[in-house]
PDB file of C-alpha atoms in Angstrom:
ATOM      1  CA  MET A  81     186.063 194.562 -52.108  1.00 58.00           C
ATOM      2  CA  LEU A  82     183.892 192.884 -54.731  1.00 58.00           C
ATOM      3  CA  LEU A  83     186.747 190.582 -55.658  1.00 58.00           C
ATOM      4  CA  VAL A  84     187.100 189.464 -52.040  1.00 56.00           C
ATOM      5  CA  LEU A  85     183.353 188.682 -51.743  1.00 53.00           C
ATOM      6  CA  LEU A  86     183.351 186.623 -54.935  1.00 54.00           C
ATOM      7  CA  SER A  87     186.287 184.546 -53.752  1.00 56.00           C
ATOM      8  CA  PHE A  88     184.177 183.251 -50.819  1.00 57.00           C
ATOM      9  CA  SER A  89     181.282 181.980 -52.941  1.00 54.00           C
ATOM     10  CA  CYS A  90     179.844 178.557 -52.227  1.00 58.00           C
ATOM     11  CA  SER A  91     180.614 175.704 -54.532  1.00 58.00           C
ATOM     12  CA  SER A  92     180.829 171.967 -54.325  1.00 61.00           C
ATOM     13  CA  ASN A  93     182.336 169.268 -56.393  1.00 65.00           C
ATOM     14  CA  LEU A  94     179.992 167.916 -59.007  1.00 60.00           C
ATOM     15  CA  ASP A  95     179.310 164.180 -58.850  1.00 60.00           C
ATOM     16  CA  PHE A  96     178.507 163.061 -62.377  1.00 62.00           C
ATOM     17  CA  ASP A  97     178.267 159.438 -61.182  1.00 64.00           C
ATOM     18  CA  GLN A  98     174.846 160.278 -59.743  1.00 60.00           C
ATOM     19  CA  VAL A  99     173.407 159.726 -63.212  1.00 60.00           C
ATOM     20  CA  ASN A 100     174.103 156.010 -62.710  1.00 67.00           C
ATOM     21  CA  ASP A 101     171.608 156.001 -59.816  1.00 67.00           C
ATOM     22  CA  PHE A 102     168.879 157.625 -61.919  1.00 71.00           C
ATOM     23  CA  LYS A 103     165.733 155.485 -62.051  1.00 79.00           C
ATOM     24  CA  LEU A 104     162.273 156.290 -63.431  1.00 86.00           C
ATOM     25  CA  GLU A 105     159.221 154.262 -62.450  1.00 88.00           C
ATOM     26  CA  PRO A 106     156.354 155.476 -64.662  1.00 91.00           C
ATOM     27  CA  VAL A 107     152.868 153.974 -64.403  1.00 93.00           C
ATOM     28  CA  PHE A 108     150.503 153.924 -67.384  1.00 91.00           C
ATOM     29  CA  ILE A 109     146.764 153.267 -67.204  1.00 93.00           C
ATOM     30  CA  ALA A 110     144.761 152.510 -70.336  1.00 91.00           C
ATOM     31  CA  ASN A 111     141.508 150.930 -71.433  1.00 92.00           C
ATOM     32  CA  LEU A 112     142.024 147.295 -72.323  1.00 91.00           C
ATOM     33  CA  THR A 113     138.789 146.057 -73.887  1.00 91.00           C
ATOM     34  CA  TYR A 114     135.057 146.668 -73.740  1.00 93.00           C
ATOM     35  CA  PHE A 115     131.965 144.949 -75.038  1.00 93.00           C
ATOM     36  CA  GLU A 116     128.228 145.031 -74.461  1.00 94.00           C
ATOM     37  CA  ILE A 117     126.103 142.223 -75.871  1.00 93.00           C
ATOM     38  CA  PRO A 118     122.318 142.703 -75.756  1.00 95.00           C
ATOM     39  CA  ALA A 119     120.316 139.582 -74.835  1.00 94.00           C
ATOM     40  CA  ASN A 120     118.799 139.374 -78.324  1.00 92.00           C
ATOM     41  CA  GLN A 121     122.273 138.884 -79.860  1.00 92.00           C
ATOM     42  CA  PHE A 122     122.344 135.425 -78.274  1.00 91.00           C
ATOM     43  CA  ILE A 123     119.521 134.528 -80.692  1.00 89.00           C
ATOM     44  CA  GLU A 124     120.344 133.532 -84.263  1.00 87.00           C
ATOM     45  CA  ASN A 125     117.671 132.409 -86.705  1.00 86.00           C
ATOM     46  CA  GLY A 126     115.242 132.059 -83.803  1.00 83.00           C
ATOM     47  CA  MET A 127     117.568 129.712 -81.882  1.00 85.00           C
ATOM     48  CA  GLU A 128     119.599 130.418 -78.760  1.00 87.00           C
ATOM     49  CA  GLN A 129     123.339 130.402 -79.267  1.00 85.00           C
ATOM     50  CA  ASN A 130     124.942 129.048 -76.093  1.00 84.00           C
ATOM     51  CA  ILE A 131     128.528 129.837 -77.072  1.00 82.00           C
ATOM     52  CA  ALA A 132     129.990 132.993 -78.569  1.00 79.00           C
ATOM     53  CA  PHE A 133     133.639 133.421 -79.593  1.00 83.00           C
ATOM     54  CA  ASP A 134     135.547 136.461 -80.779  1.00 86.00           C
ATOM     55  CA  THR A 135     139.174 137.587 -80.957  1.00 85.00           C
ATOM     56  CA  GLN A 136     140.887 140.941 -81.212  1.00 87.00           C
ATOM     57  CA  GLU A 137     144.446 142.046 -81.820  1.00 88.00           C
ATOM     58  CA  PHE A 138     146.475 142.371 -78.653  1.00 80.00           C
ATOM     59  CA  ASP A 139     149.992 143.457 -79.539  1.00 74.00           C
ATOM     60  CA  MET A 140     150.655 145.770 -76.598  1.00 74.00           C
ATOM     61  CA  PHE A 141     154.323 144.854 -76.548  1.00 73.00           C
ATOM     62  CA  ARG A 142     155.459 145.478 -80.103  1.00 78.00           C
ATOM     63  CA  ASP A 143     157.444 148.471 -78.819  1.00 82.00           C
ATOM     64  CA  SER A 144     160.791 147.091 -77.607  1.00 85.00           C
ATOM     65  CA  PHE A 145     161.304 149.902 -75.075  1.00 86.00           C
ATOM     66  CA  PHE A 146     157.974 149.113 -73.415  1.00 85.00           C
ATOM     67  CA  ARG A 147     158.596 145.346 -73.514  1.00 86.00           C
ATOM     68  CA  LYS A 148     162.114 145.688 -72.076  1.00 91.00           C
ATOM     69  CA  ASN A 149     161.165 147.984 -69.178  1.00 92.00           C
ATOM     70  CA  LEU A 150     157.799 146.505 -68.157  1.00 94.00           C
ATOM     71  CA  ARG A 151     158.017 145.002 -64.657  1.00 95.00           C
ATOM     72  CA  ARG A 152     154.365 144.360 -63.863  1.00 96.00           C
ATOM     73  CA  ALA A 153     150.935 144.665 -65.440  1.00 96.00           C
ATOM     74  CA  ASP A 154     147.573 144.632 -63.674  1.00 97.00           C
ATOM     75  CA  PHE A 155     144.450 143.893 -65.706  1.00 97.00           C
ATOM     76  CA  PHE A 156     141.185 144.933 -64.061  1.00 98.00           C
ATOM     77  CA  PHE A 157     137.933 143.373 -65.295  1.00 97.00           C
ATOM     78  CA  GLU A 158     134.343 144.329 -64.436  1.00 98.00           C
ATOM     79  CA  ILE A 159     131.365 142.333 -65.732  1.00 97.00           C
ATOM     80  CA  ASN A 160     127.748 143.422 -65.375  1.00 97.00           C
ATOM     81  CA  ASN A 161     125.025 140.962 -66.378  1.00 97.00           C
ATOM     82  CA  THR A 162     121.432 142.222 -66.663  1.00 96.00           C
ATOM     83  CA  ILE A 163     120.157 139.099 -68.480  1.00 96.00           C
ATOM     84  CA  ASN A 164     118.258 136.483 -66.486  1.00 94.00           C
ATOM     85  CA  ARG A 165     120.785 133.791 -67.500  1.00 94.00           C
ATOM     86  CA  SER A 166     124.151 132.922 -65.990  1.00 95.00           C
ATOM     87  CA  TYR A 167     127.312 132.982 -68.103  1.00 96.00           C
ATOM     88  CA  SER A 168     130.868 131.821 -67.967  1.00 96.00           C
ATOM     89  CA  ILE A 169     133.427 133.986 -69.709  1.00 96.00           C
ATOM     90  CA  ASP A 170     136.957 132.952 -70.603  1.00 97.00           C
ATOM     91  CA  ILE A 171     139.449 135.534 -71.758  1.00 96.00           C
ATOM     92  CA  ILE A 172     142.326 133.795 -73.491  1.00 95.00           C
ATOM     93  CA  LEU A 173     145.641 135.367 -74.429  1.00 95.00           C
ATOM     94  CA  LEU A 174     146.970 133.808 -77.634  1.00 94.00           C
ATOM     95  CA  ASP A 175     150.457 133.785 -79.167  1.00 93.00           C
ATOM     96  CA  GLU A 176     151.308 134.501 -82.804  1.00 92.00           C
ATOM     97  CA  ASN A 177     150.247 130.930 -83.747  1.00 95.00           C
ATOM     98  CA  ASP A 178     146.896 131.289 -81.913  1.00 93.00           C
ATOM     99  CA  GLN A 179     148.096 128.939 -79.172  1.00 96.00           C
ATOM    100  CA  PRO A 180     146.655 129.725 -75.708  1.00 96.00           C
ATOM    101  CA  LEU A 181     149.153 131.267 -73.290  1.00 96.00           C
ATOM    102  CA  TYR A 182     146.963 132.371 -70.380  1.00 96.00           C
ATOM    103  CA  ARG A 183     143.292 132.100 -69.434  1.00 97.00           C
ATOM    104  CA  VAL A 184     141.133 134.218 -67.122  1.00 97.00           C
ATOM    105  CA  HIS A 185     137.823 132.567 -66.167  1.00 97.00           C
ATOM    106  CA  PHE A 186     134.703 134.257 -64.787  1.00 97.00           C
ATOM    107  CA  ASP A 187     131.463 132.757 -63.504  1.00 97.00           C
ATOM    108  CA  VAL A 188     128.772 135.388 -63.929  1.00 97.00           C
ATOM    109  CA  PRO A 189     125.488 134.849 -62.056  1.00 96.00           C
ATOM    110  CA  ALA A 190     122.098 135.420 -63.669  1.00 95.00           C
ATOM    111  CA  TYR A 191     120.438 138.787 -63.146  1.00 95.00           C
ATOM    112  CA  SER A 192     117.783 138.650 -60.456  1.00 92.00           C
ATOM    113  CA  GLY A 193     116.715 142.276 -60.192  1.00 91.00           C
ATOM    114  CA  THR A 194     119.762 143.625 -58.318  1.00 90.00           C
ATOM    115  CA  GLN A 195     123.113 144.507 -59.767  1.00 87.00           C
ATOM    116  CA  LYS A 196     125.868 141.986 -59.078  1.00 84.00           C
ATOM    117  CA  LEU A 197     129.153 143.191 -60.542  1.00 94.00           C
ATOM    118  CA  VAL A 198     131.812 140.548 -61.027  1.00 97.00           C
ATOM    119  CA  THR A 199     135.266 142.089 -60.693  1.00 97.00           C
ATOM    120  CA  ARG A 200     138.785 140.751 -60.689  1.00 97.00           C
ATOM    121  CA  THR A 201     142.334 142.027 -61.010  1.00 97.00           C
ATOM    122  CA  GLU A 202     144.856 139.751 -62.716  1.00 97.00           C
ATOM    123  CA  ILE A 203     148.451 140.600 -61.840  1.00 98.00           C
ATOM    124  CA  PHE A 204     151.174 139.675 -64.316  1.00 97.00           C
ATOM    125  CA  GLU A 205     154.687 139.426 -62.869  1.00 97.00           C
ATOM    126  CA  ASN A 206     157.716 137.208 -63.487  1.00 95.00           C
ATOM    127  CA  ALA A 207     156.661 134.067 -65.435  1.00 95.00           C
ATOM    128  CA  THR A 208     153.116 135.283 -66.143  1.00 96.00           C
ATOM    129  CA  LEU A 209     154.528 138.618 -67.350  1.00 95.00           C
ATOM    130  CA  ASP A 210     156.728 136.719 -69.813  1.00 93.00           C
ATOM    131  CA  LEU A 211     153.602 134.961 -71.132  1.00 93.00           C
ATOM    132  CA  LEU A 212     151.780 138.271 -71.399  1.00 94.00           C
ATOM    133  CA  LYS A 213     154.625 139.779 -73.430  1.00 93.00           C
ATOM    134  CA  ARG A 214     154.260 136.929 -75.958  1.00 92.00           C
ATOM    135  CA  ALA A 215     150.508 137.531 -76.439  1.00 93.00           C
ATOM    136  CA  LYS A 216     149.396 138.769 -79.869  1.00 92.00           C
ATOM    137  CA  ARG A 217     145.624 138.229 -79.693  1.00 92.00           C
ATOM    138  CA  MET A 218     142.919 138.160 -77.045  1.00 93.00           C
ATOM    139  CA  GLY A 219     140.050 135.693 -77.405  1.00 93.00           C
ATOM    140  CA  PHE A 220     136.663 135.718 -75.674  1.00 93.00           C
ATOM    141  CA  VAL A 221     134.595 132.584 -75.111  1.00 94.00           C
ATOM    142  CA  ILE A 222     131.149 133.272 -73.654  1.00 95.00           C
ATOM    143  CA  THR A 223     129.029 130.300 -72.616  1.00 94.00           C
ATOM    144  CA  MET A 224     125.410 130.791 -71.565  1.00 94.00           C
ATOM    145  CA  GLY A 225     124.098 128.743 -68.654  1.00 94.00           C
ATOM    146  CA  ALA A 226     120.699 127.101 -68.351  1.00 91.00           C
ATOM    147  CA  GLY A 227     117.666 129.235 -67.622  1.00 90.00           C
ATOM    148  CA  PRO A 228     114.546 130.813 -69.100  1.00 91.00           C
ATOM    149  CA  ALA A 229     114.459 130.898 -72.888  1.00 91.00           C
ATOM    150  CA  LEU A 230     115.676 134.057 -74.612  1.00 92.00           C
ATOM    151  CA  ASN A 231     113.994 135.578 -77.641  1.00 90.00           C
ATOM    152  CA  ALA A 232     114.422 138.639 -79.847  1.00 88.00           C
ATOM    153  CA  ASN A 233     112.622 140.794 -77.234  1.00 91.00           C
ATOM    154  CA  SER A 234     114.531 139.597 -74.153  1.00 92.00           C
ATOM    155  CA  PRO A 235     115.782 142.495 -72.022  1.00 94.00           C
ATOM    156  CA  GLY A 236     119.230 143.063 -70.611  1.00 95.00           C
ATOM    157  CA  SER A 237     122.825 142.808 -71.726  1.00 95.00           C
ATOM    158  CA  LEU A 238     126.165 141.342 -70.789  1.00 95.00           C
ATOM    159  CA  LYS A 239     128.775 144.076 -70.399  1.00 96.00           C
ATOM    160  CA  LEU A 240     132.529 143.781 -69.838  1.00 96.00           C
ATOM    161  CA  ARG A 241     134.837 146.720 -69.110  1.00 96.00           C
ATOM    162  CA  SER A 242     138.528 146.399 -68.430  1.00 95.00           C
ATOM    163  CA  SER A 243     141.682 148.422 -67.987  1.00 95.00           C
ATOM    164  CA  ALA A 244     145.393 147.770 -67.837  1.00 94.00           C
ATOM    165  CA  THR A 245     147.908 149.357 -65.463  1.00 96.00           C
ATOM    166  CA  ALA A 246     151.520 148.974 -66.615  1.00 94.00           C
ATOM    167  CA  TYR A 247     154.441 149.511 -64.232  1.00 96.00           C
ATOM    168  CA  LEU A 248     157.763 150.277 -65.881  1.00 93.00           C
ATOM    169  CA  VAL A 249     161.253 150.687 -64.475  1.00 92.00           C
ATOM    170  CA  VAL A 250     163.720 152.692 -66.554  1.00 88.00           C
ATOM    171  CA  GLU A 251     167.296 152.742 -65.313  1.00 82.00           C
TER     172      GLU A 251
END
């Protein structure tokens, strides 16, 4: 009787070709960069410095697996200015020879007692994604606009926070 029951068990043909249709689409979110510059750091030897420049390493794509499977990247930026001066900020992606590949520009209004966050999302796809994959360094150019004089006791700061969301497709 047991032999008869086992002969009627359910089974189906296995389709090993289904592995060819397998596709993963992971999403990674990470901090990109952050800085906070107090107002008094725009003063050097008692004089206002209208332009500040800095660079940092930006070799997100040294891993060939990540570079090969990346389909899109979203960079989110948030700038908070609590200094009573306006600023323009340029974030420049540079290649291995420090040649500019891509620029993100922000006009940041002066602080007037109420918070005014400046936000933007830059989406890198297709041609801009190819430029992003070539980037090795990230430069920051901060230019201070006209306004009341700053001194060593000036209040406030200029703060930038950012994150990156990477969309991969693994087939």
